[in-house]
Structure formats: structure tokens, C-alpha cells
Coordinates of C-alpha atoms and ligand atoms in Angstrom, one line a residue:
X1 CA -16.0 -16.6 14.3
X2 CA -14.0 -13.6 13.1
X3 CA -15.2 -10.1 13.3
X4 CA -15.2 -8.5 9.8
X5 CA -12.9 -5.6 9.7
X6 CA -11.3 -3.4 7.0
X7 CA -8.4 -1.1 7.6
X8 CA -6.7 1.3 5.1
X9 CA -3.7 3.6 5.5
X10 CA -3.8 7.4 5.8
X11 CA -6.6 9.9 5.4
X12 CA -7.4 8.6 1.9
X13 CA -8.1 5.3 3.7
X14 CA -11.4 6.7 4.8
X15 CA -12.9 7.0 1.3
X16 CA -11.2 3.7 0.5
X17 CA -12.9 1.9 3.4
X18 CA -16.3 3.5 2.5
X19 CA -16.0 2.1 -1.0
X20 CA -14.6 -1.3 0.1
X21 CA -16.8 -2.1 3.0
X22 CA -19.9 -3.1 1.0
X23 CA -17.7 -5.6 -0.9
X24 CA -16.5 -7.0 2.4
X25 CA -20.1 -7.6 3.5
X26 CA -21.5 -9.0 0.2
X27 CA -18.5 -10.5 -1.4
X28 CA -15.1 -11.2 0.1
X29 CA -12.1 -9.6 1.8
X30 CA -10.2 -9.8 -1.5
X31 CA -12.9 -7.9 -3.4
X32 CA -13.1 -5.4 -0.6
X33 CA -9.4 -4.5 -0.5
X34 CA -9.2 -4.3 -4.3
X35 CA -12.1 -1.9 -4.4
X36 CA -10.7 0.2 -1.5
X37 CA -7.4 0.6 -3.2
X38 CA -9.0 1.4 -6.6
X39 CA -10.8 4.3 -4.9
X40 CA -7.5 5.9 -3.9
X41 CA -6.0 5.2 -7.3
X42 CA -8.8 7.1 -9.0
X43 CA -8.6 10.2 -6.7
X44 CA -6.4 12.9 -8.4
X45 CA -6.0 14.6 -5.1
X46 CA -4.0 11.7 -3.7
X47 CA -0.4 12.5 -4.8
X48 CA 1.1 9.1 -4.0
X49 CA -1.2 6.7 -5.7
X50 CA -2.6 6.3 -9.2
X51 CA -4.0 9.3 -11.0
X52 CA -2.3 12.5 -9.7
X53 CA 0.6 10.5 -8.3
X54 CA 4.0 12.2 -8.4
X55 CA 6.3 11.2 -11.3
X56 CA 9.9 10.0 -11.1
X57 CA 12.8 12.3 -11.9
X58 CA 12.2 11.8 -15.6
X59 CA 8.6 13.0 -15.2
X60 CA 7.1 9.5 -15.6
X61 CA 4.4 8.1 -13.4
X62 CA 5.2 4.5 -12.6
X63 CA 2.9 2.4 -10.4
X64 CA 3.7 -0.5 -8.0
X65 CA 0.9 -2.7 -6.6
X66 CA 0.2 -6.0 -5.0
X67 CA -2.7 -8.2 -3.8
X68 CA -2.4 -11.3 -1.6
X69 CA -5.1 -13.5 -0.1
X70 CA -5.6 -16.0 2.7
X71 CA -3.8 -18.9 1.0
X72 CA -0.6 -17.3 -0.2
X73 CA -2.1 -16.5 -3.7
X74 CA -0.6 -13.2 -4.8
X75 CA 0.0 -11.0 -7.8
X76 CA 2.0 -7.8 -8.3
X77 CA 3.1 -5.2 -10.8
X78 CA 6.1 -3.0 -10.7
X79 CA 6.9 0.2 -12.6
X80 CA 3.6 -0.1 -14.5
X81 CA 3.0 3.0 -16.8
X82 CA -0.2 4.2 -18.3
X83 CA -2.8 2.1 -16.5
X84 CA -4.8 3.6 -13.6
X85 CA -5.8 0.6 -11.6
X86 CA -2.5 -1.1 -10.9
X87 CA -4.1 -3.1 -8.1
X88 CA -6.5 -4.7 -10.6
X89 CA -3.7 -5.5 -13.0
X90 CA -1.9 -7.1 -10.0
X91 CA -5.0 -9.1 -9.2
X92 CA -5.3 -10.3 -12.8
X93 CA -1.6 -11.4 -12.6
X94 CA -2.7 -13.5 -9.7
X95 CA -5.9 -14.8 -11.3
X96 CA -4.8 -15.5 -14.8
X97 CA -1.1 -16.4 -14.7
X98 CA 1.3 -18.7 -12.9
X99 CA 3.5 -15.7 -12.1
X100 CA 3.6 -13.4 -9.1
X101 CA 5.3 -10.2 -10.4
X102 CA 5.3 -8.5 -13.8
X103 CA 7.4 -5.4 -14.3
X104 CA 7.7 -2.4 -16.7
X105 CA 6.7 -2.8 -20.3
X106 CA 5.8 -6.5 -19.7
X107 CA 3.2 -5.4 -17.1
X108 CA 1.8 -2.8 -19.5
X109 CA 1.6 -5.4 -22.3
X110 CA -0.2 -7.8 -20.0
X111 CA -2.7 -5.1 -18.9
X112 CA -3.4 -4.2 -22.6
X113 CA -3.8 -7.9 -23.5
X114 CA -6.6 -8.4 -21.0
X115 CA -8.5 -5.4 -22.3
X116 CA -7.5 -2.6 -19.9
X117 CA -7.5 0.8 -21.4
X118 CA -4.3 2.9 -21.1
X119 CA -4.7 6.5 -19.9
X120 CA -2.6 9.5 -18.9
X121 CA -2.1 9.6 -15.1
X122 CA 0.0 12.8 -14.7
X123 CA -2.3 15.7 -14.0
X124 CA -1.4 19.3 -14.7
X125 CA -1.7 20.1 -11.0
X126 CA 0.7 17.3 -10.0
X127 CA 3.2 18.4 -12.6
X128 CA 3.0 22.0 -11.3
X129 CA 3.6 20.8 -7.8
X130 CA 6.4 18.5 -8.9
X131 CA 8.2 21.2 -10.9
X132 CA 7.9 23.6 -7.9
X133 CA 9.6 21.1 -5.7
X134 CA 12.3 20.2 -8.2
X135 CA 13.1 23.8 -8.7
X136 CA 13.7 24.4 -5.0
X137 CA 15.4 21.0 -4.7
X138 CA 13.0 20.0 -2.0
X139 CA 12.6 16.3 -1.4
X140 CA 9.4 15.9 0.6
X141 CA 9.8 13.4 3.4
X142 CA 7.8 10.3 2.6
X143 CA 4.3 10.3 3.7
X144 CA 4.2 13.5 5.8
X145 CA 3.5 15.6 2.7
X146 CA 3.0 12.8 0.3
X147 CA 0.7 10.7 2.5
X148 CA 2.1 7.7 0.7
X149 CA 1.0 4.3 -0.2
X150 CA -2.4 3.0 0.3
X151 CA -2.5 -0.4 2.1
X152 CA -5.9 -2.1 2.7
X153 CA -6.3 -5.2 4.8
X154 CA -9.5 -7.0 5.3
X155 CA -11.0 -10.0 7.2
X156 CA -14.5 -11.1 6.0
X157 CA -17.3 -12.9 7.8
X158 CA -15.9 -16.2 6.6
X159 CA -12.7 -15.4 8.4
X160 CA -10.8 -15.1 5.2
X161 CA -8.0 -12.5 5.0
X162 CA -6.7 -10.4 2.1
X163 CA -4.5 -7.4 1.5
X164 CA -3.7 -5.0 -1.3
X165 CA -1.5 -2.0 -1.8
X166 CA -0.8 0.5 -4.5
X167 CA 1.6 3.5 -4.9
X168 CA 3.3 5.8 -7.3
X169 CA 6.3 5.6 -5.1
X170 CA 8.5 8.2 -3.5
X171 CA 8.7 11.6 -5.0
X172 CA 11.9 12.4 -6.8
X173 CA 12.9 8.7 -7.1
X174 CA 15.3 7.6 -9.8
X175 CA 13.6 6.2 -12.9
X176 CA 13.5 2.4 -12.5
X177 CA 13.4 2.5 -8.7
X178 CA 10.9 0.0 -7.3
X179 CA 9.8 0.3 -3.7
X180 CA 8.5 -2.2 -1.2
X181 CA 4.9 -2.1 -2.3
X182 CA 4.9 -4.8 -5.0
X183 CA 7.3 -7.0 -3.1
X184 CA 5.5 -9.8 -1.2
X185 CA 6.9 -9.9 2.3
X186 CA 8.1 -6.2 2.2
X187 CA 5.1 -4.1 1.3
X188 CA 2.4 -6.7 2.1
X189 CA 2.1 -10.2 3.6
X190 CA -0.9 -12.3 4.3
X191 CA -1.0 -15.7 6.0
X192 CA -4.6 -16.8 6.6
X193 CA -3.5 -18.8 9.7
X194 CA -2.0 -15.7 11.3
X195 CA -2.9 -12.3 9.9
X196 CA -2.2 -9.7 7.3
X197 CA 0.3 -6.8 7.4
X198 CA 1.4 -4.0 5.2
X199 CA 3.9 -1.1 5.1
X200 CA 3.7 2.5 4.1
X201 CA 6.4 5.1 4.0
X202 CA 10.0 4.9 2.9
X203 CA 10.0 1.6 1.0
X204 CA 13.7 0.9 1.3
X205 CA 13.3 0.4 5.0
X206 CA 10.6 -2.1 4.5
X207 CA 12.5 -3.9 1.8
X208 CA 15.7 -4.3 3.8
X209 CA 14.0 -6.2 6.7
X210 CA 11.0 -7.8 4.8
X211 CA 8.9 -5.8 7.2
X212 CA 5.4 -7.1 6.5
X213 CA 6.5 -10.8 6.7
X214 CA 8.4 -10.0 9.9
X215 CA 5.3 -8.6 11.5
X216 CA 3.4 -11.8 10.6
X217 CA 6.2 -14.1 11.9
X218 CA 6.2 -12.2 15.2
X219 CA 2.4 -12.6 15.4
X220 CA 2.9 -16.3 14.7
X221 CA 5.4 -16.4 17.5
X222 CA 2.8 -15.1 19.9
X223 CA 2.9 -11.3 19.9
X224 CA -0.4 -9.4 19.7
X225 CA -1.0 -7.3 16.6
X226 CA 0.1 -3.9 17.9
X227 CA 3.1 -5.4 19.8
X228 CA 4.3 -7.2 16.6
X229 CA 4.1 -3.9 14.6
X230 CA 5.9 -2.1 17.4
X231 CA 8.6 -4.7 17.7
X232 CA 9.4 -4.5 13.9
X233 CA 9.5 -0.7 14.0
X234 CA 11.9 -0.9 17.0
X235 CA 14.0 -3.4 15.0
X236 CA 14.2 -1.0 12.1
X237 CA 15.1 1.9 14.4
X238 CA 17.9 -0.1 16.1
X239 CA 19.4 -1.9 13.1
X240 CA 18.8 0.4 10.1
X241 CA 19.2 3.7 12.0
X242 CA 16.9 5.6 9.6
X243 CA 17.4 9.4 9.3
X244 CA 15.2 11.7 11.3
X245 CA 12.9 12.5 8.4
X246 CA 12.4 8.8 7.3
X247 CA 8.9 7.6 8.0
X248 CA 7.8 4.0 7.9
X249 CA 4.5 2.7 9.3
X250 CA 3.2 -0.8 9.7
X251 CA -0.5 -1.8 9.9
X252 CA -1.8 -5.3 10.6
X253 CA -4.8 -7.4 11.5
X254 CA -5.0 -10.9 12.9
X255 CA -7.3 -13.7 11.9
X256 CA -9.8 -12.7 14.6
X257 CA -10.1 -9.2 13.1
X258 CA -8.0 -7.4 15.8
X259 CA -5.9 -4.6 14.4
X260 CA -2.8 -2.6 15.4
X261 CA -0.2 -0.3 13.9
X262 CA 3.1 1.4 14.7
X263 CA 5.2 4.1 13.0
X264 CA 8.7 5.6 13.2
X265 CA 7.4 9.2 13.2
X266 CA 4.2 10.9 14.4
X267 CA 1.6 11.7 11.9
X268 CA 0.5 8.3 10.7
X269 CA -3.2 7.4 10.8
X270 CA -5.5 4.8 9.3
X271 CA -9.1 4.2 8.6
X272 CA -10.8 1.4 10.6
X273 CA -14.2 0.0 9.7
X274 CA -16.2 -2.5 11.8
X275 CA -19.9 -3.2 11.5
X276 CA -20.2 -0.5 8.9
X277 CA -18.9 2.2 11.3
X278 CA -15.9 4.2 9.9
X279 CA -13.4 5.9 12.2
X280 CA -9.9 7.3 11.9
X281 CA -7.1 6.0 14.2
X282 CA -4.1 8.3 14.9
X283 CA -1.0 6.3 15.8
X284 CA 1.5 7.5 18.4
X285 CA 5.2 7.2 17.6
Ligands
LIG301 N1 6.2 2.8 0.2 C1 6.2 3.1 -1.1 C2 7.5 3.3 -1.7 O1 8.5 3.5 -1.0 O2 7.5 3.3 -2.9

């Protein structure tokens, strides 16, 4: 029997877990991770997800999101504009279509076609902060200031696993840039026989090594959860030689509900919920 668990990245993961946990108890891991991520998307104080997220260099807020469940069912959207709950659009791609990933105007058309309401996501405060940084040509390191992508991973009482993530992407990105978050295997990967893993931080690093799938494959090969995350971070450090301000963090759970994480740089934390008790875990680098 698995121990139910819900984990979500960064300090905004705490509110996400508080919202998602009741769904884990009464519904499913899939419903729980979607609800957790929706909570971060709706929070205008979170500058890297949904409403209030930083725009690209053209001043446009574009969202990437993905969901994946126990049995390799998955859906994703990339460069979605004008719809707050990118994670729910991604889930509907999974539930209603034979596709995995919809992008750009096609993703927005799909969201509209299923009755979702478009809305403005760029807040005056985010625009003020953005212009301030552009003016001084300051590129904030991913997820130290930005706090970055929300990834939520859950294991429910039935032992079913699911994961979801959502992001407005790196600040100051080129228009059209898509990060790791909506790419199955890079930003998120779930295999119900093994575990669930997700990435947050500088997406190009996760894309180049298919980081989340690599964590799961190393767990399949026998490594414990934290050791699998650490080994992939070490692989990235050795083979990609990221610059000193490049952060990438990996978070994972196994099918028994054990969790672990690793990061290139200090500062990464995640929210952990078991038996309804919420705590924050700081990860050493
Ligand atoms: N990890 C989010 C991004 O790079 O867009």
C-alpha cells in the first residue's frame, strides 16, 4: 500500500499543496496536482506562473503546461496566450483529444472551443517590474528571483501517480521560446510502475538531457529517489557545464510515496504534504 503524498516546488508550493491535498484524499492524484497548479496560476504574486507571470521580450505572457498520469496519458500546451489555467487546458488536451501537445494560436483556439474564457494575465505590477529590469538590462537568474515553474507530483491512496506543471517561462525570453515544462520527459515524466519526476529552473538544461525521464530511468535501474535526482544533476553539471547563475532543480516521488530532490544551486525548496501535514523542505546543493 502506498503512502499518499503531494509535493510542489518552491514556496508557492505550500499554498498549492494546501489546495491540492483535499483532492488527493477525496478524488485522485491527477485531480490533486491539477488543483495545486491552478492555485499557483491564479496567484498574481507568483511572477513565473499564470496571472502576474513575466512576459517575453515583446511584452506577451505565454504559458507552458503539462499533465501526465500513471499510465502514460498526457496532455500539454505551449506558448498559450490569454488563458489563465494552462494546466487545465493541458488536461483537456489529454482528456478530449488524441494529441499530446497543442501550441500557440491552436492551443488558444482549443481552449476557447471548450468554453474557457480568455482573460488578461499581465498585471500592472508585473509590467512595472519587467520594465524596470529591461531598463537596467538585468536578466534575473532563473528561479532565484523568479521562483520559477510550479511542478506538483502526487501519489494517492490507490497508489496512482500523477504530475503537472505550469510556467510563464524564463524572464526576458525571446518570443516563441518554449521551455522544458510542456515537453514530456523534460519538464515532467510519470511512469506508474516507477515514479514521477519534474524539473524547475533553466528549462534548456532539462530539455537537453530529457531530465525528468532520466530521473525515472535511473529509479527504474535501482537508484533511490534522491540518489536518482542527484545523479541527473551531476550529469548536467559534468556534461552541460552550466554557467554559475544557472539553476535547475529536480523533484521526484516513487510509487511508494517516497520523495527526493536535488539542485544545481542552493535556494531550492519544495512543499511536502503527508497525512494532511504540510512542511517545507530546503534542498542542499
Ligand atoms: N523551467 C521553465 C522554463 O524554463 O521555461
